[in-house]
Short mmCIF file of C-alpha atoms in Angstrom, two decimals:
data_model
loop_
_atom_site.label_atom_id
_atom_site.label_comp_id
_atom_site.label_asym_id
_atom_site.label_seq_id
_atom_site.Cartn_x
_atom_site.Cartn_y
_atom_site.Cartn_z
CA UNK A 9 -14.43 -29.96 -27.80
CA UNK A 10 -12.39 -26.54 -28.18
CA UNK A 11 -10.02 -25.52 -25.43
CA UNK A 12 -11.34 -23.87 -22.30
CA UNK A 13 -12.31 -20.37 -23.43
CA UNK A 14 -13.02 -20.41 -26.55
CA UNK A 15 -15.95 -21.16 -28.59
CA UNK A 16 -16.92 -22.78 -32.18
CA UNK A 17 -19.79 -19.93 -32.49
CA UNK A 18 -18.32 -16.42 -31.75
CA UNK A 19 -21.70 -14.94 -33.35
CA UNK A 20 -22.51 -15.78 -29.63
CA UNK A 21 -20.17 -13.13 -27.65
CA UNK A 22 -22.20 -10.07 -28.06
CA UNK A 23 -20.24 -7.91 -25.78
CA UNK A 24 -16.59 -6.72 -26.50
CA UNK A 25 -14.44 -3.89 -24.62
CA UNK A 26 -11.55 -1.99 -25.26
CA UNK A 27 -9.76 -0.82 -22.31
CA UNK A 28 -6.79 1.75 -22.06
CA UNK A 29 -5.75 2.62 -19.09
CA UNK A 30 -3.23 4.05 -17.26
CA UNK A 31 -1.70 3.17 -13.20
CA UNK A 32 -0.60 6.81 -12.25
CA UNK A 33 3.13 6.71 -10.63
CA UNK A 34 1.92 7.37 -7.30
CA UNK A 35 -0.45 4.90 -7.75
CA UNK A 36 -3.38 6.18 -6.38
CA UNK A 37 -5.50 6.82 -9.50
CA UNK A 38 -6.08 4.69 -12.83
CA UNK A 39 -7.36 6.68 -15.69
CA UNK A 40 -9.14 5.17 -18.47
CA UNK A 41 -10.92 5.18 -22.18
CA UNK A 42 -13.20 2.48 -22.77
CA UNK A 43 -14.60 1.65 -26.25
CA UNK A 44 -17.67 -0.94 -26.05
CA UNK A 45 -19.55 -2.49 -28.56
CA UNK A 46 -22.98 -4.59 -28.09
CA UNK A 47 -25.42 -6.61 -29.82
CA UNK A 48 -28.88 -4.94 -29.08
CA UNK A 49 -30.00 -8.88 -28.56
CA UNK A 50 -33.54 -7.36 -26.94
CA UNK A 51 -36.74 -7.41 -28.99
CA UNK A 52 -37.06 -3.64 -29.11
CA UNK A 53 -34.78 -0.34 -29.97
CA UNK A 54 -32.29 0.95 -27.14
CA UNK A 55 -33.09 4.33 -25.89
CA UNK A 56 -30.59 3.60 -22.46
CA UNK A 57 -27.48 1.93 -21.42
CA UNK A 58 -26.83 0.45 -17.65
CA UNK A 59 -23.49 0.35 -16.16
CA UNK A 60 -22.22 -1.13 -12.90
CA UNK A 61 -19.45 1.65 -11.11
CA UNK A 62 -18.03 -0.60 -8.61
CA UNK A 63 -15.57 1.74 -7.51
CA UNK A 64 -18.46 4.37 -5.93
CA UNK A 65 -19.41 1.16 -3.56
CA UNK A 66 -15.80 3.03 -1.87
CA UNK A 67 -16.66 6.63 -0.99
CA UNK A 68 -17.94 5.94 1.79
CA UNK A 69 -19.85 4.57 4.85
CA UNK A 70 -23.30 5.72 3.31
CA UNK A 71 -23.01 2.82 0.72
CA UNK A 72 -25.14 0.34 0.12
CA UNK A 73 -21.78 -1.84 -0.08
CA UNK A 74 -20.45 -0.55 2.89
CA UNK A 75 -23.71 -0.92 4.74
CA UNK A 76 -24.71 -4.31 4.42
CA UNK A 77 -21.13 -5.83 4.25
CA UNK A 78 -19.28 -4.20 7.46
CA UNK A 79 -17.27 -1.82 6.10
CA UNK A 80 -18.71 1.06 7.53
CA UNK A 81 -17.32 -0.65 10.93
CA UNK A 82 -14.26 0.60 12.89
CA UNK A 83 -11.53 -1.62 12.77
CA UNK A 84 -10.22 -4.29 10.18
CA UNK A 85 -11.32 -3.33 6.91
CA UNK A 86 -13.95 -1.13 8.27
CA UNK A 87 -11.16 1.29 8.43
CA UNK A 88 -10.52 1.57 4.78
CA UNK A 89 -13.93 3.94 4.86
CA UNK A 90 -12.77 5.72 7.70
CA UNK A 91 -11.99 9.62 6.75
CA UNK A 92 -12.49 11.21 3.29
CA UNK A 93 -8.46 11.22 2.28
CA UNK A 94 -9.05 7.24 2.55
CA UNK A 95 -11.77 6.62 0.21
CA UNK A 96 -12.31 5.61 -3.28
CA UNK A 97 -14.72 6.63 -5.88
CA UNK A 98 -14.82 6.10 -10.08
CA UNK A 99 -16.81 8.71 -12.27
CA UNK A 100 -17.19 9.10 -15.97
CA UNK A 101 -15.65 12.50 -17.13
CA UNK A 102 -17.01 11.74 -20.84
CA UNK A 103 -19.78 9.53 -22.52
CA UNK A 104 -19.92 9.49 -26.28
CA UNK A 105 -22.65 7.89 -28.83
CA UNK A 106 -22.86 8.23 -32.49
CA UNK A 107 -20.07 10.96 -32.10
CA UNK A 108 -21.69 13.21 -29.81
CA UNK A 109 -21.58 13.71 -25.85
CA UNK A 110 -24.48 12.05 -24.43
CA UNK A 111 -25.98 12.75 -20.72
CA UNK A 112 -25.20 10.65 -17.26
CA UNK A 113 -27.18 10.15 -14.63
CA UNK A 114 -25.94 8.14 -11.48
CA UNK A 115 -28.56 6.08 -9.68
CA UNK A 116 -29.07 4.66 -6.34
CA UNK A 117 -25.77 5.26 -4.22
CA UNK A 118 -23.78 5.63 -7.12
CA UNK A 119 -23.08 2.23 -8.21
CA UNK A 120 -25.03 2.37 -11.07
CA UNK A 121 -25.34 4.66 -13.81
CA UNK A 122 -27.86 5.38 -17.12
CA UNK A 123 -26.32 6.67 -20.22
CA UNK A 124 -29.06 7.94 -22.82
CA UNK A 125 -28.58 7.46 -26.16
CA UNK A 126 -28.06 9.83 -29.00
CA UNK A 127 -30.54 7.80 -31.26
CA UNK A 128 -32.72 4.40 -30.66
CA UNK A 129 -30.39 1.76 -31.17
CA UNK A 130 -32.59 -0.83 -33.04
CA UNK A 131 -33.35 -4.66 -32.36
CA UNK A 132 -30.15 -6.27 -33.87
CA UNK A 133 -28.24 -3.00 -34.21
CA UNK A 134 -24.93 -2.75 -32.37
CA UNK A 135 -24.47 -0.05 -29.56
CA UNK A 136 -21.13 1.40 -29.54
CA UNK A 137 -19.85 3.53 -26.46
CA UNK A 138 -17.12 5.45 -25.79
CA UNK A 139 -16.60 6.38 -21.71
CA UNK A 140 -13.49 8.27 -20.18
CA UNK A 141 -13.43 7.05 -16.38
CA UNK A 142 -11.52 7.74 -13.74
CA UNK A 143 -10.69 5.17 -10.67
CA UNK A 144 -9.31 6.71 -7.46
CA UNK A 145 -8.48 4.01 -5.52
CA UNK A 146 -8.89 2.96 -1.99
CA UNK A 147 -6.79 0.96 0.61
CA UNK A 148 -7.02 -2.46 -0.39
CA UNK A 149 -10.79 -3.94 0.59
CA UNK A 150 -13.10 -6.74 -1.06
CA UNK A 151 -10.75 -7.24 -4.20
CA UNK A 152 -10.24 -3.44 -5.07
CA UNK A 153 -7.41 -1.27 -4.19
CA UNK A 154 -3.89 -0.87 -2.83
CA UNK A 155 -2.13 -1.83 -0.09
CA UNK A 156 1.65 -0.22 -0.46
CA UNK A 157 2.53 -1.32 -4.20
CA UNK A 158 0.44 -3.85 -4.48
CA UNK A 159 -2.94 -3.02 -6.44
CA UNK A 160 -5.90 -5.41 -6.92
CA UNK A 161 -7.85 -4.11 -10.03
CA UNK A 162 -11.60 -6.65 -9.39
CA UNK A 163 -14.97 -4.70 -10.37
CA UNK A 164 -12.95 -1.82 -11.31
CA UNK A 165 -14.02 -0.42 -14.95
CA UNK A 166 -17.40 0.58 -16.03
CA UNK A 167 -19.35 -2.82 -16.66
CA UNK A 168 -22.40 -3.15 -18.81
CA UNK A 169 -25.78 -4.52 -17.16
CA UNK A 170 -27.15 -7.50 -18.49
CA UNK A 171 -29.54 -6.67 -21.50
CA UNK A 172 -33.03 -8.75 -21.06
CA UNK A 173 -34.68 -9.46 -23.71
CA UNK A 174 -37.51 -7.18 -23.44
CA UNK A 175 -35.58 -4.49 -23.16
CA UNK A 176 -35.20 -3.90 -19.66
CA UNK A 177 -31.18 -3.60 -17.39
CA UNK A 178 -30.13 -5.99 -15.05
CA UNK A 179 -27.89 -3.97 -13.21
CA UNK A 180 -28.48 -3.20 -9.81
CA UNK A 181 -26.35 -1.36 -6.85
CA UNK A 182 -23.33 -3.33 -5.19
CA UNK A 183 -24.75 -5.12 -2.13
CA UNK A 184 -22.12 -6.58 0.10
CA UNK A 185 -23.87 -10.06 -0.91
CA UNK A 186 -24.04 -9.27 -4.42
CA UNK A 187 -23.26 -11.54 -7.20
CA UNK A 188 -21.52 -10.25 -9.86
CA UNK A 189 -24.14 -11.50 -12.99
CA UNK A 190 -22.87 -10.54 -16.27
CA UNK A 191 -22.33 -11.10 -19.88
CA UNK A 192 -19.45 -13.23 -21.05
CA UNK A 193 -17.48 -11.13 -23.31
CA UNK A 194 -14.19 -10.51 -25.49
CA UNK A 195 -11.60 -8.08 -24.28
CA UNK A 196 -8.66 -6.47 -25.71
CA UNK A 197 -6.64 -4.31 -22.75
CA UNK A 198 -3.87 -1.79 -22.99
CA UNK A 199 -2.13 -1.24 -19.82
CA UNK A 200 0.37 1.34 -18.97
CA UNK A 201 2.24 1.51 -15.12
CA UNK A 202 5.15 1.70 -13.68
CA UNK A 203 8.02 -0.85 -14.93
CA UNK A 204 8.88 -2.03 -11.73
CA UNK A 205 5.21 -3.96 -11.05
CA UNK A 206 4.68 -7.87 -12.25
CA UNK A 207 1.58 -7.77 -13.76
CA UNK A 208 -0.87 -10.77 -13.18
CA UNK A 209 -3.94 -10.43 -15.62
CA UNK A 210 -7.32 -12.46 -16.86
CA UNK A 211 -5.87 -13.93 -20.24
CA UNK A 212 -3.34 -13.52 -22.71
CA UNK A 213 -0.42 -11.19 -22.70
CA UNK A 214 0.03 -10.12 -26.12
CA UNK A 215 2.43 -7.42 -26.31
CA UNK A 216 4.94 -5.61 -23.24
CA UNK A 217 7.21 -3.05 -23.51
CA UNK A 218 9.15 -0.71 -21.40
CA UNK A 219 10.08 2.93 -21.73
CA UNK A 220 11.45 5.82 -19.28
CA UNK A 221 10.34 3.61 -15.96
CA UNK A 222 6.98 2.79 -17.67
CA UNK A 223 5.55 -0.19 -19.31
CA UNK A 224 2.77 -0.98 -21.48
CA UNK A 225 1.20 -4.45 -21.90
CA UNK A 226 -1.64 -5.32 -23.93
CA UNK A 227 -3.79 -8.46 -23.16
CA UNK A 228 -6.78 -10.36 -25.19
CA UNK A 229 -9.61 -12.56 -23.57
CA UNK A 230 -11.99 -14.45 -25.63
CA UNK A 231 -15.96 -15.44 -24.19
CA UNK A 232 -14.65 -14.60 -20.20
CA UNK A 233 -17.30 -13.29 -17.82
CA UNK A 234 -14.52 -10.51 -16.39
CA UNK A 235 -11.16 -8.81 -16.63
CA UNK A 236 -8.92 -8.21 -13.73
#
């Protein structure tokens, strides 16, 4: 049998990402491009794309997240929602297919969005997306945030839905007893933050290097079902 994480058919990994981002120096804010490519495995043309913003689940105590997992509560880490300066939020500043901007529309409380497509993408095709995001992050909560210097980076970039094979999204809103159902994919992640942070990723570190207080490191993951 291969090694744990790899696979003998790679046809099978229809996802991939490409993730650069950057840890600001205050580190309140990560900014990031994000280049995807998927296998339209569903029986018809793509009109639509589904993403999960996990970070939104953080502005606020008018969350679905926040509602049905506590955090909306005073004390413990029902204070992390406590006051507008405190909270967290992710948009997408740009969404690009087949070269051009295309439109974004967020659903439900925000944890979700619909990208629409330039053209039909067709049964077999490959969708590529390009998405400019920007994380604000709050203090450290269910996997995501900070807490001093220490940052937690879990359901943090724009994730694709699950495509079903009729044609349809699986992606709903972050419930605070969700599950976090998704494709296994490949990853290849550029990373840029301040040099004095030890850097624990999903993977392999590939490449590091460190310039005026900053470093970069680049990481690969083969057929994983996240990054963090």
């Amino acid at each position: 049998a291969p090694p744990l994480g790899q696979s003998d058919a790679p046809a099978l990994i229809a996802l991939h990402y490409d993730l650069d981002v950057a840890v600001s120096d205050d580190l309140g804010t990560v900014r990031g491009q994000l280049r995807l490519t998927r296998r339209n495995t569903a029986a018809v043309p793509l009109a639509h794309a589904r993403f999960h913003l996990y970070g939104n689940a953080f502005a606020g105590p008018q969350t679905l997240f926040a509602r049905t997992s506590g955090l909306e509560a005073t004390g413990g880490d029902g204070a992390t929602l406590v006051g507008a300066a405190r909270r967290g939020g992710i948009t997408l500043d740009r969404a690009q297919h087949a070269g051009s901007d295309v439109t974004v529309r967020l659903l439900e409380d925000g944890t979700v969005a619909d990208v629409a497509l330039r053209q039909p993408v067709p049964a077999g095709g490959e969708l590529r997306l390009a998405l400019d995001f920007t994380l604000r992050l709050p203090p450290l909560a269910a996997r995501s945030g900070r807490a001093g210097d220490f940052l937690m980076l879990a359901q943090w970039y724009p994730k694709l839905g699950v495509l079903r094979p009729e044609g349809s999204w699986n992606c709903p809103p972050y419930h605070g007893l969700a599950e976090y159902f998704g494709d296994f994919a490949s990853f290849a992640v550029r990373v840029t933050l301040p040099a004095r942070h030890v850097v624990a990723a999903t993977g392999a570190r590939v490449a590091a290097a460190t310039r005026d207080g900053r470093q970069e490191l680049r990481f690969r993951a083969r057929a994983v079902h996240d990054f963090a």
